[in-house]
Short mmCIF file of C-alpha atoms in Angstrom, two decimals:
data_model
loop_
_atom_site.label_atom_id
_atom_site.label_comp_id
_atom_site.label_asym_id
_atom_site.label_seq_id
_atom_site.Cartn_x
_atom_site.Cartn_y
_atom_site.Cartn_z
CA MET R 1 0.24 8.63 -63.99
CA GLN R 2 -0.24 5.39 -65.91
CA MET R 3 2.47 2.84 -65.39
CA PHE R 4 2.61 -0.77 -66.54
CA ASP R 5 5.24 -3.37 -67.22
CA SER R 6 6.42 -3.65 -70.80
CA HIS R 7 5.98 -7.41 -70.69
CA ASP R 8 2.26 -6.64 -70.69
CA ASP R 9 0.82 -7.04 -74.23
CA ARG R 10 -0.51 -3.44 -74.19
CA SER R 11 3.02 -2.03 -74.41
CA MET R 12 4.46 -4.21 -77.20
CA ASN R 13 4.19 -3.14 -80.81
CA SER R 14 5.62 -6.31 -82.29
CA ARG R 15 6.99 -9.71 -81.42
CA ASN R 16 10.48 -8.62 -82.58
CA GLU R 17 10.47 -5.67 -80.19
CA ARG R 18 9.54 -7.99 -77.30
CA GLU R 19 12.35 -10.42 -78.16
CA ARG R 20 14.97 -7.66 -78.54
CA ARG R 21 14.56 -6.31 -75.01
CA THR R 22 16.55 -7.86 -72.20
CA LYS R 23 15.53 -5.50 -69.38
CA ARG R 24 12.04 -4.81 -68.10
CA ARG R 25 10.64 -1.52 -69.34
CA PHE R 26 8.07 0.53 -67.51
CA MET R 27 5.72 2.97 -69.17
CA ILE R 28 6.23 6.19 -67.20
CA ASP R 29 4.84 9.46 -68.55
CA GLN R 30 6.86 12.29 -66.99
CA GLU R 31 8.32 15.54 -68.28
CA VAL R 32 12.04 15.17 -68.97
CA LYS R 33 14.58 17.93 -69.56
CA TYR R 34 17.62 17.09 -71.64
CA LYS R 35 21.02 18.65 -72.33
CA MET R 36 23.14 17.49 -75.23
CA LEU R 37 26.78 17.84 -74.23
CA TYR R 38 29.70 18.69 -76.47
CA GLY R 39 32.80 18.42 -74.31
CA GLN R 40 32.30 20.86 -71.45
CA ARG R 41 29.68 22.88 -73.38
CA ILE R 42 25.95 22.41 -73.63
CA ALA R 43 25.24 21.98 -77.34
CA GLU R 44 21.43 21.80 -77.14
CA THR R 45 18.67 21.73 -74.54
CA GLY R 46 15.05 20.70 -74.72
CA VAL R 47 12.01 19.28 -73.01
CA GLY R 48 10.18 16.06 -73.81
CA ARG R 49 8.15 13.31 -72.16
CA THR R 50 9.32 9.88 -71.12
CA MET R 51 7.60 7.03 -72.91
CA ASN R 52 9.34 4.15 -71.19
CA ILE R 53 12.28 3.57 -68.89
CA SER R 54 14.37 0.59 -67.79
CA SER R 55 17.56 0.08 -65.83
CA GLY R 56 19.46 0.26 -69.12
CA GLY R 57 17.79 3.04 -71.07
CA VAL R 58 15.13 5.68 -71.59
CA TRP R 59 12.87 6.35 -74.59
CA PHE R 60 11.46 9.89 -74.64
CA SER R 61 9.87 12.38 -77.00
CA THR R 62 12.06 15.25 -78.22
CA GLU R 63 11.55 18.61 -79.89
CA ASN R 64 14.23 17.80 -82.50
CA MET R 65 16.08 14.72 -83.65
CA LEU R 66 19.14 14.17 -81.47
CA THR R 67 22.54 13.11 -82.78
CA SER R 68 23.35 9.45 -82.13
CA GLY R 69 26.54 8.94 -80.16
CA MET R 70 26.29 12.28 -78.34
CA PRO R 71 26.47 12.37 -74.53
CA VAL R 72 23.27 13.58 -72.90
CA GLU R 73 22.08 14.53 -69.42
CA LEU R 74 18.41 13.94 -68.54
CA SER R 75 16.51 15.13 -65.49
CA MET R 76 12.99 14.25 -64.42
CA ASN R 77 10.90 14.52 -61.30
CA TRP R 78 10.52 11.09 -59.74
CA PRO R 79 6.84 10.20 -59.22
CA VAL R 80 7.36 8.89 -55.65
CA LEU R 81 8.27 10.95 -52.57
CA LEU R 82 11.12 9.92 -50.28
CA ASN R 83 9.69 9.20 -46.81
CA ASP R 84 6.31 10.37 -48.16
CA SER R 85 7.46 14.00 -47.92
CA CYS R 86 10.56 14.77 -49.97
CA PRO R 87 10.39 15.18 -53.77
CA MET R 88 13.22 13.59 -55.74
CA LYS R 89 14.77 14.22 -59.13
CA LEU R 90 16.27 11.43 -61.23
CA MET R 91 19.43 12.49 -63.06
CA ILE R 92 20.48 10.24 -65.94
CA TYR R 93 23.81 10.45 -67.76
CA GLY R 94 24.14 8.51 -70.96
CA CYS R 95 24.51 8.46 -74.70
CA VAL R 96 21.96 8.80 -77.50
CA VAL R 97 21.74 5.43 -79.26
CA ARG R 98 19.01 6.31 -81.76
CA SER R 99 16.66 9.14 -82.64
CA ASN R 100 13.77 9.70 -85.03
CA GLU R 101 10.87 12.13 -85.47
CA LYS R 102 9.06 10.55 -82.49
CA GLY R 103 11.85 10.66 -79.94
CA ALA R 104 15.23 9.45 -78.78
CA ALA R 105 16.63 6.41 -77.00
CA VAL R 106 19.38 6.95 -74.44
CA ALA R 107 21.57 4.18 -73.02
CA ILE R 108 22.09 4.86 -69.31
CA GLU R 109 25.74 4.99 -68.25
CA ARG R 110 24.99 6.18 -64.71
CA TYR R 111 22.17 7.75 -62.74
CA GLU R 112 21.52 9.33 -59.37
CA PHE R 113 18.58 10.47 -57.30
CA ARG R 114 18.72 13.96 -55.84
CA THR R 115 16.43 15.34 -53.19
CA GLN R 116 14.70 18.56 -54.17
CA GLY R 117 14.28 19.83 -50.63
CA SER R 118 11.27 19.68 -48.40
CA ARG R 119 10.94 21.50 -45.11
CA ALA R 120 9.19 18.58 -43.48
CA PHE R 121 11.95 16.24 -44.63
CA GLN R 122 14.76 18.60 -43.63
CA GLN R 123 13.28 19.12 -40.17
CA THR R 124 13.02 15.40 -39.53
CA ALA R 125 16.21 14.32 -41.29
CA VAL R 126 18.63 16.81 -39.73
CA PRO R 127 18.80 16.73 -35.92
CA ALA R 128 18.84 19.99 -34.03
CA PRO R 129 22.31 21.14 -32.97
CA PHE R 130 23.35 19.89 -29.56
CA GLU R 131 26.37 20.11 -27.34
CA VAL R 132 28.02 17.31 -25.41
CA ARG R 133 30.04 18.12 -22.31
CA LEU R 134 32.15 15.61 -20.52
CA ASN R 135 32.69 15.99 -16.77
CA ASN R 136 36.39 15.64 -16.02
#
């Protein structure tokens, strides 16, 4: 996985783009699954690849142009293991702010990390059952 800071000249296409950004962006290339939400229904699903990510947003490739203003849920495998043994998934909830033939930008409203389960992690993280008896 190649990752570098967007303040590095290799990641900037123009001076205007550099000036417009207020948060640091990181070039992370990971598969991302997306769900476009329409109320309680899933309006569209797809798979793409992240191009960059920051604390405020994600830019990723899409199969189709996405509708600006629509709520979206993204999920991607996080490239670092928790405690060197447990895979994690990053869940992002946000809104599409722009889309074109190359991809879509999503403003992050909230996010969470979820563990994906690892036997080694579960065995070390959850203590074995035990019983405590008090002598009266």
